[in-house]
Amino acid sequence: MTRLGVVLSGRGSNFLAIADQIRQGNLPAEIAVVISNRPDAPGLAAARERGLATVSLPSKGVDREEYDQRLAATLKEHQVEWVILAGYMRILSAGFIREFPQRILNIHPSLLPAFAGLDAQHQAFDYGVKITGCTVHFVDEQLDNGPIVLQAAVAVEDSDTPEALSARILREEHRIYSEALRTLLTKPWRIDNRRVVLGQ
Amino acid sequence: MTRLGVVLSGRGSNFLAIADQIRQGNLPAEIAVVISNRPDAPGLAAARERGLATVSLPSKGVDREEYDQRLAATLKEHQVEWVILAGYMRILSAGFIREFPQRILNIHPSLLPAFAGLDAQHQAFDYGVKITGCTVHFVDEQLDNGPIVLQAAVAVEDSDTPEALSARILREEHRIYSEALRTLLTKPWRIDNRRVVLGQ
């Protein structure tokens, strides 16, 4: 069983979707610890209710490098092999990323490289795209930039609102994050330049 | 019948797809003239073979503003209502765009705003996206930037090459360019900020 460390800042709905897939036997993994930089994150409470190990590690007022060292140390204490970002609202330092090479995943609510950064669903809606979606990607030192594991497309309807669109994208997020993780844990893969390719 | 003016620089396969749709009675339009800035463009020869009016208007060595004035004049001589760019490898000047407000369309082989500019299919392949596609959009003064009419998604396969991917995107281009034009010619639509929305 691969040991996952979940890091979140909010409700952690993508964490809950992965936890459900594990519980249903669809992912050969276990959640070793759930860590939040916000003590009041609903996702942390939900993890506690599920009987998972949780750590509240407040980031407020802490220097980034120092915070990331504490975060990495906490993950290693729990023998985490893969770091799963689930609505973690901070950029990770290069030092942190070096601690978990090719083992940090994130999900972003757009078809990257379009609409990186905050409020991607609103950005896409305002731009007027007819197709947007979501992206599971490896995390590197640049925001929303690492190699892409899996994407799903979501059509924008004429009658859409940003809220309705966000809800449909979120359903796809819940589906593909587990699917991407399952692929990476169960199949051979490699990163060829920045393309994630299945096979030896 | 809406009068279309096609402007191209190469083989014009998107022009031929639209011409086929017109011939099959699927588009309430006629091609008033096909213009190329390259005298040897295969698309120009194909238009001649089909008995369409053609104009060869070489751009080499001509100042952009002056060229665009000649281009606009030629289109207006042929009473063109909509300008259809089909592989036209030049940026249009602001002056030209003002001559045909909200009546210039282009197709681009990516899901804009990702991978604007040349060689979009290769750009997408090298970036490692898992979903790319094509975009029909209004043309404004910035490259590949105007309001989006229609997009189609195309999955990138693990076994793909840039060439195989380009061929699958091209099939979707041939489908959605006519579909977008049919919608604009037969249904009410408006541009709301930069969103193209159907309905009054």
Coordinates of C-alpha atoms in Angstrom, one line a residue:
Chain A
M1 CA 0.0 0.0 0.0
T2 CA 1.5 3.3 -1.1
R3 CA 1.4 5.9 1.7
L4 CA -0.2 9.2 0.7
G5 CA 0.2 12.5 2.5
V6 CA -2.7 14.9 1.8
V7 CA -2.0 18.6 2.1
L8 CA -5.0 21.0 2.0
S9 CA -6.2 24.5 3.0
G10 CA -10.0 24.3 2.6
R11 CA -12.8 21.8 2.3
G12 CA -10.7 19.2 0.6
S13 CA -13.4 17.7 -1.6
N14 CA -10.7 16.2 -3.8
F15 CA -9.2 14.5 -0.8
L16 CA -12.6 13.1 0.2
A17 CA -13.1 11.7 -3.4
I18 CA -9.7 10.0 -3.1
A19 CA -10.5 8.7 0.4
D20 CA -13.7 7.2 -1.0
Q21 CA -11.9 5.4 -3.8
I22 CA -9.4 3.9 -1.3
R23 CA -12.3 2.8 0.9
Q24 CA -14.0 1.2 -2.1
G25 CA -10.8 -0.8 -2.9
N26 CA -10.1 1.1 -6.1
L27 CA -6.8 2.6 -5.2
P28 CA -3.8 0.6 -3.8
A29 CA -3.0 3.3 -1.3
E30 CA -3.6 4.5 2.2
I31 CA -3.8 8.0 3.6
A32 CA -0.9 8.2 6.1
V33 CA -1.7 11.8 7.2
V34 CA -3.8 14.8 6.3
I35 CA -2.1 18.2 6.9
S36 CA -3.6 21.7 6.7
N37 CA -1.9 25.1 6.9
R38 CA -5.3 26.4 8.1
P39 CA -6.4 25.0 11.5
D40 CA -10.0 25.7 10.7
A41 CA -10.0 23.9 7.3
P42 CA -13.2 21.8 6.9
G43 CA -11.1 19.2 5.2
L44 CA -9.1 18.7 8.3
A45 CA -12.2 18.1 10.4
A46 CA -13.6 15.7 7.8
A47 CA -10.3 13.7 8.0
R48 CA -10.5 13.6 11.8
E49 CA -14.1 12.3 11.6
R50 CA -12.9 9.5 9.3
G51 CA -10.3 8.5 11.8
L52 CA -7.3 9.6 9.8
A53 CA -4.1 11.0 11.3
T54 CA -4.3 14.8 11.0
V55 CA -1.8 17.6 11.6
S56 CA -2.6 21.2 11.8
L57 CA 0.5 23.2 10.9
P58 CA -0.5 26.9 10.8
S59 CA 1.4 28.8 8.1
K60 CA 0.4 32.3 9.3
G61 CA 3.5 34.4 10.1
V62 CA 5.9 31.6 9.3
D63 CA 8.7 32.1 6.7
R64 CA 8.1 30.0 3.6
E65 CA 11.4 28.0 3.7
E66 CA 11.0 27.2 7.3
Y67 CA 7.3 26.3 6.9
D68 CA 8.1 24.0 4.0
Q69 CA 10.9 22.3 6.0
R70 CA 8.4 21.6 8.8
L71 CA 5.8 20.4 6.3
A72 CA 8.4 18.0 4.7
A73 CA 9.5 16.8 8.1
T74 CA 5.9 16.0 9.1
L75 CA 5.2 14.1 5.9
K76 CA 8.4 12.1 6.4
E77 CA 7.6 11.3 10.0
H78 CA 4.4 9.7 8.6
Q79 CA 6.5 7.8 6.0
V80 CA 4.7 9.5 3.1
E81 CA 5.7 8.4 -0.4
W82 CA 3.3 10.5 -2.5
V83 CA 2.2 14.1 -1.6
I84 CA -1.3 14.8 -2.8
L85 CA -2.2 18.5 -2.9
A86 CA -6.0 19.0 -2.5
G87 CA -6.7 22.7 -2.5
Y88 CA -3.5 23.7 -0.9
M89 CA -3.3 27.5 -1.4
R90 CA 0.4 28.0 -1.3
I91 CA 3.3 27.6 -3.7
L92 CA 5.9 25.0 -2.6
S93 CA 9.5 26.0 -2.3
A94 CA 12.2 24.3 -4.4
G95 CA 13.6 22.8 -1.3
F96 CA 10.3 21.0 -0.5
I97 CA 10.0 19.7 -4.1
R98 CA 13.5 18.2 -4.0
E99 CA 12.4 16.2 -0.9
F100 CA 9.8 14.4 -3.0
P101 CA 11.1 14.2 -6.6
Q102 CA 8.3 13.3 -9.0
R103 CA 6.0 12.4 -6.1
I104 CA 3.9 15.5 -5.6
L105 CA 0.6 15.8 -7.5
N106 CA -1.9 18.7 -7.8
I107 CA -5.2 19.2 -9.5
H108 CA -6.2 22.4 -11.2
P109 CA -9.6 23.4 -12.5
S110 CA -8.7 24.3 -16.0
L111 CA -7.0 22.7 -19.1
L112 CA -3.5 23.9 -18.3
P113 CA -1.5 25.7 -19.6
A114 CA -4.7 27.9 -20.0
F115 CA -5.9 29.7 -16.9
A116 CA -3.2 29.0 -14.4
G117 CA -3.5 30.7 -11.0
L118 CA -6.5 31.6 -8.9
D119 CA -10.1 31.4 -9.9
A120 CA -9.4 29.4 -13.1
Q121 CA -13.1 28.6 -13.7
H122 CA -14.0 32.3 -13.6
Q123 CA -11.0 33.2 -15.8
A124 CA -12.2 30.6 -18.4
F125 CA -15.8 31.7 -18.2
D126 CA -14.8 35.4 -18.7
Y127 CA -12.5 34.6 -21.5
G128 CA -15.4 32.9 -23.3
V129 CA -13.9 29.5 -24.0
K130 CA -16.3 26.8 -25.1
I131 CA -14.3 24.0 -23.6
T132 CA -12.4 24.1 -20.3
G133 CA -11.8 21.3 -17.8
C134 CA -9.3 20.1 -15.2
T135 CA -5.7 18.9 -15.0
V136 CA -3.8 16.5 -12.7
H137 CA -0.1 17.4 -12.8
F138 CA 3.2 16.9 -11.1
V139 CA 4.2 19.9 -9.0
D140 CA 7.4 21.8 -9.8
E141 CA 8.7 25.2 -8.6
Q142 CA 6.5 27.2 -11.0
L143 CA 2.8 27.7 -10.4
D144 CA 0.5 25.2 -12.1
N145 CA 3.4 24.2 -14.4
G146 CA 4.6 20.6 -13.9
P147 CA 4.2 17.7 -16.3
I148 CA 0.5 16.7 -17.0
V149 CA -0.7 13.3 -16.0
L150 CA -4.4 13.5 -17.0
Q151 CA -6.9 16.1 -18.2
A152 CA -10.7 16.1 -18.6
A153 CA -12.7 18.4 -20.9
V154 CA -15.8 20.2 -19.8
A155 CA -18.1 22.0 -22.2
V156 CA -19.2 25.6 -21.4
E157 CA -22.9 26.0 -22.2
D158 CA -24.6 29.1 -23.4
S159 CA -26.8 29.2 -20.3
D160 CA -23.9 28.6 -18.0
T161 CA -22.9 30.6 -14.9
P162 CA -19.4 30.5 -13.4
E163 CA -20.9 28.6 -10.5
A164 CA -22.7 25.9 -12.6
L165 CA -19.5 25.5 -14.6
S166 CA -17.3 25.2 -11.5
A167 CA -19.6 22.5 -10.2
R168 CA -19.4 20.4 -13.4
I169 CA -15.6 20.8 -13.4
L170 CA -15.4 19.7 -9.8
R171 CA -17.2 16.5 -10.6
E172 CA -14.5 15.7 -13.2
E173 CA -11.8 16.7 -10.7
H174 CA -13.2 14.1 -8.3
R175 CA -13.1 11.5 -11.1
I176 CA -9.7 12.1 -12.6
Y177 CA -7.5 12.7 -9.6
S178 CA -8.1 9.1 -8.4
E179 CA -7.8 7.8 -11.9
A180 CA -4.4 9.6 -12.5
L181 CA -3.1 8.4 -9.1
R182 CA -4.2 4.8 -9.9
T183 CA -2.4 4.9 -13.2
L184 CA 0.8 6.2 -11.6
L185 CA 0.7 3.6 -8.8
T186 CA -0.2 0.6 -10.9
K187 CA 1.4 1.1 -14.4
P188 CA 4.9 1.8 -15.6
W189 CA 5.4 5.4 -16.7
R190 CA 8.1 7.9 -17.4
I191 CA 8.6 11.6 -17.9
D192 CA 10.0 12.3 -21.4
N193 CA 11.0 15.9 -21.4
R194 CA 7.8 17.2 -19.9
R195 CA 5.5 14.6 -21.4
V196 CA 4.1 11.9 -19.0
V197 CA 4.1 8.7 -21.0
L198 CA 2.8 5.3 -20.0
G199 CA 5.1 2.3 -20.7
Q200 CA 8.7 1.5 -19.8
Chain B
M1 CA -27.1 33.6 -49.6
T2 CA -24.4 35.2 -47.5
R3 CA -21.3 36.1 -49.6
L4 CA -18.1 34.7 -48.2
G5 CA -14.6 35.9 -49.1
V6 CA -11.9 33.2 -48.4
V7 CA -8.3 34.3 -47.7
L8 CA -5.6 31.7 -47.6
S9 CA -1.8 31.2 -48.0
G10 CA -1.5 27.4 -48.4
R11 CA -3.5 24.4 -49.4
G12 CA -6.7 25.7 -47.9
S13 CA -8.1 22.5 -46.7
N14 CA -10.5 24.3 -44.4
F15 CA -11.7 26.3 -47.3
L16 CA -12.3 23.1 -49.3
A17 CA -14.3 21.6 -46.3
I18 CA -16.5 24.7 -46.3
A19 CA -16.9 24.6 -50.0
D20 CA -18.1 21.0 -49.7
Q21 CA -20.6 21.9 -47.1
I22 CA -22.0 24.7 -49.3
R23 CA -22.2 22.3 -52.3
Q24 CA -24.1 19.8 -50.1
G25 CA -26.6 22.4 -49.2
N26 CA -25.6 22.5 -45.5
L27 CA -24.5 26.2 -45.4
P28 CA -26.7 29.1 -46.6
A29 CA -23.7 30.9 -48.2
E30 CA -21.7 31.2 -51.4
I31 CA -18.1 31.7 -51.9
A32 CA -17.8 35.1 -53.7
V33 CA -14.0 35.1 -54.0
V34 CA -10.9 33.2 -52.9
I35 CA -7.8 35.4 -52.4
S36 CA -4.3 34.3 -51.7
N37 CA -1.2 36.3 -50.8
R38 CA 0.9 33.6 -52.3
P39 CA 0.4 33.1 -56.0
D40 CA 1.5 29.4 -55.8
A41 CA -0.9 28.5 -53.0
P42 CA -2.4 25.1 -53.8
G43 CA -5.7 26.4 -52.3
L44 CA -5.9 29.0 -55.0
A45 CA -5.5 26.4 -57.8
A46 CA -8.1 24.2 -56.1
A47 CA -10.6 27.2 -56.1
R48 CA -9.9 27.8 -59.8
E49 CA -10.6 24.1 -60.6
R50 CA -13.9 24.4 -58.8
G51 CA -14.9 27.4 -61.0
L52 CA -14.7 29.9 -58.2
A53 CA -13.6 33.5 -58.6
T54 CA -10.0 33.8 -57.5
V55 CA -7.5 36.7 -57.0
S56 CA -3.8 36.3 -56.5
L57 CA -2.6 39.3 -54.5
P58 CA 1.1 38.8 -53.7
S59 CA 2.1 40.3 -50.4
K60 CA 5.9 40.0 -50.9
G61 CA 7.5 43.4 -50.5
V62 CA 4.3 45.2 -49.9
D63 CA 3.8 47.4 -46.8
R64 CA 1.2 45.8 -44.4
E65 CA -1.2 48.8 -44.3
E66 CA -1.1 49.2 -48.1
Y67 CA -1.6 45.4 -48.6
D68 CA -4.5 45.2 -46.2
Q69 CA -6.2 48.2 -48.0
R70 CA -5.9 46.3 -51.3
L71 CA -7.2 43.1 -49.7
A72 CA -10.2 44.9 -48.2
A73 CA -10.9 46.7 -51.5
T74 CA -10.8 43.3 -53.4
L75 CA -13.2 41.7 -50.9
K76 CA -15.6 44.7 -51.2
E77 CA -15.5 44.6 -55.0
H78 CA -16.8 41.1 -54.7
Q79 CA -19.5 42.2 -52.2
V80 CA -18.1 40.0 -49.5
E81 CA -20.1 40.0 -46.2
W82 CA -18.0 37.6 -44.1
V83 CA -14.2 37.1 -44.4
I84 CA -13.1 33.5 -43.8
L85 CA -9.4 33.0 -43.0
A86 CA -8.3 29.5 -44.0
G87 CA -4.6 29.2 -43.3
Y88 CA -3.8 32.9 -43.9
M89 CA -0.3 33.3 -42.5
R90 CA -0.4 37.1 -41.8
I91 CA -1.7 39.3 -39.0
L92 CA -4.4 41.7 -40.2
S93 CA -4.1 45.4 -39.5
A94 CA -6.5 47.3 -37.3
G95 CA -7.7 49.2 -40.4
F96 CA -8.7 46.0 -42.2
I97 CA -10.5 44.7 -39.1
R98 CA -12.5 47.9 -38.9
E99 CA -13.7 47.3 -42.5
F100 CA -15.5 44.1 -41.5
P101 CA -16.6 44.5 -37.8
Q102 CA -17.5 41.1 -36.3
R103 CA -17.4 39.5 -39.7
I104 CA -13.9 38.0 -39.8
L105 CA -13.4 34.4 -38.7
N106 CA -10.3 32.2 -38.2
I107 CA -9.6 28.7 -37.2
H108 CA -6.7 27.8 -35.0
P109 CA -5.4 24.2 -34.2
S110 CA -5.4 24.4 -30.4
L111 CA -7.8 25.1 -27.6
L112 CA -7.1 28.9 -27.3
P113 CA -5.9 30.7 -25.3
A114 CA -3.4 27.8 -25.0
F115 CA -0.8 27.6 -27.8
A116 CA -1.4 30.7 -29.9
G117 CA 0.9 31.3 -32.8
L118 CA 2.7 29.1 -35.1
D119 CA 2.9 25.3 -34.9
A120 CA 0.2 25.0 -32.2
Q121 CA 0.0 21.2 -32.6
H122 CA 3.7 20.8 -31.9
Q123 CA 3.6 23.3 -29.1
A124 CA 0.8 21.3 -27.4
F125 CA 2.5 17.9 -28.1
D126 CA 5.8 19.2 -26.6
Y127 CA 4.1 20.7 -23.6
G128 CA 2.6 17.3 -22.8
V129 CA -1.1 18.2 -22.7
K130 CA -3.5 15.2 -22.7
I131 CA -6.3 17.2 -24.4
T132 CA -5.9 19.8 -27.2
G133 CA -8.2 20.7 -30.1
C134 CA -9.2 23.5 -32.3
T135 CA -10.9 26.9 -32.1
V136 CA -13.1 29.0 -34.4
H137 CA -12.8 32.6 -33.4
F138 CA -13.5 36.1 -34.5
V139 CA -10.4 38.0 -35.5
D140 CA -9.2 41.1 -33.7
E141 CA -6.0 43.0 -33.8
Q142 CA -4.1 40.6 -31.6
L143 CA -2.9 37.2 -32.8
D144 CA -5.3 34.3 -32.1
N145 CA -7.2 36.4 -29.6
G146 CA -10.7 37.3 -30.6
P147 CA -14.0 36.0 -29.2
I148 CA -14.4 32.2 -29.5
V149 CA -17.3 30.8 -31.5
L150 CA -16.8 27.1 -31.2
Q151 CA -14.1 24.6 -30.0
A152 CA -13.5 20.9 -30.3
A153 CA -11.4 18.8 -28.0
V154 CA -9.0 16.1 -29.2
A155 CA -7.3 13.6 -26.9
V156 CA -3.5 13.2 -27.1
E157 CA -2.6 9.5 -27.1
D158 CA 0.4 7.9 -25.4
S159 CA 1.5 6.5 -28.8
D160 CA 0.9 9.8 -30.6
T161 CA 3.3 11.7 -32.9
P162 CA 2.9 15.4 -33.7
E163 CA 1.9 14.4 -37.2
A164 CA -0.8 11.9 -36.2
L165 CA -2.2 14.4 -33.6
S166 CA -2.2 17.2 -36.3
A167 CA -4.2 15.0 -38.6
R168 CA -6.8 14.3 -36.0
I169 CA -7.1 18.0 -35.1
L170 CA -7.5 18.8 -38.8
R171 CA -10.5 16.5 -39.1
E172 CA -12.1 18.4 -36.3
E173 CA -11.2 21.7 -37.9
H174 CA -13.0 20.7 -41.1
R175 CA -16.1 19.8 -39.0
I176 CA -16.3 22.8 -36.7
Y177 CA -15.5 25.6 -39.1
S178 CA -18.6 25.0 -41.1
E179 CA -20.6 24.3 -38.0
A180 CA -19.6 27.6 -36.4
L181 CA -20.4 29.5 -39.6
R182 CA -23.7 27.8 -39.9
T183 CA -24.6 28.9 -36.4
L184 CA -23.6 32.5 -37.0
L185 CA -25.5 32.7 -40.2
T186 CA -28.7 31.0 -39.1
K187 CA -29.2 31.8 -35.4
P188 CA -29.3 35.0 -33.3
W189 CA -26.1 35.6 -31.4
R190 CA -24.3 38.4 -29.6
I191 CA -20.9 39.1 -28.1
D192 CA -21.2 39.8 -24.4
N193 CA -17.8 41.2 -23.3
R194 CA -15.8 38.6 -25.1
R195 CA -18.2 35.7 -24.8
V196 CA -20.1 34.7 -27.9
V197 CA -23.6 33.8 -26.7
L198 CA -26.5 32.4 -28.7
G199 CA -29.8 34.1 -28.4
Q200 CA -31.1 37.7 -28.7

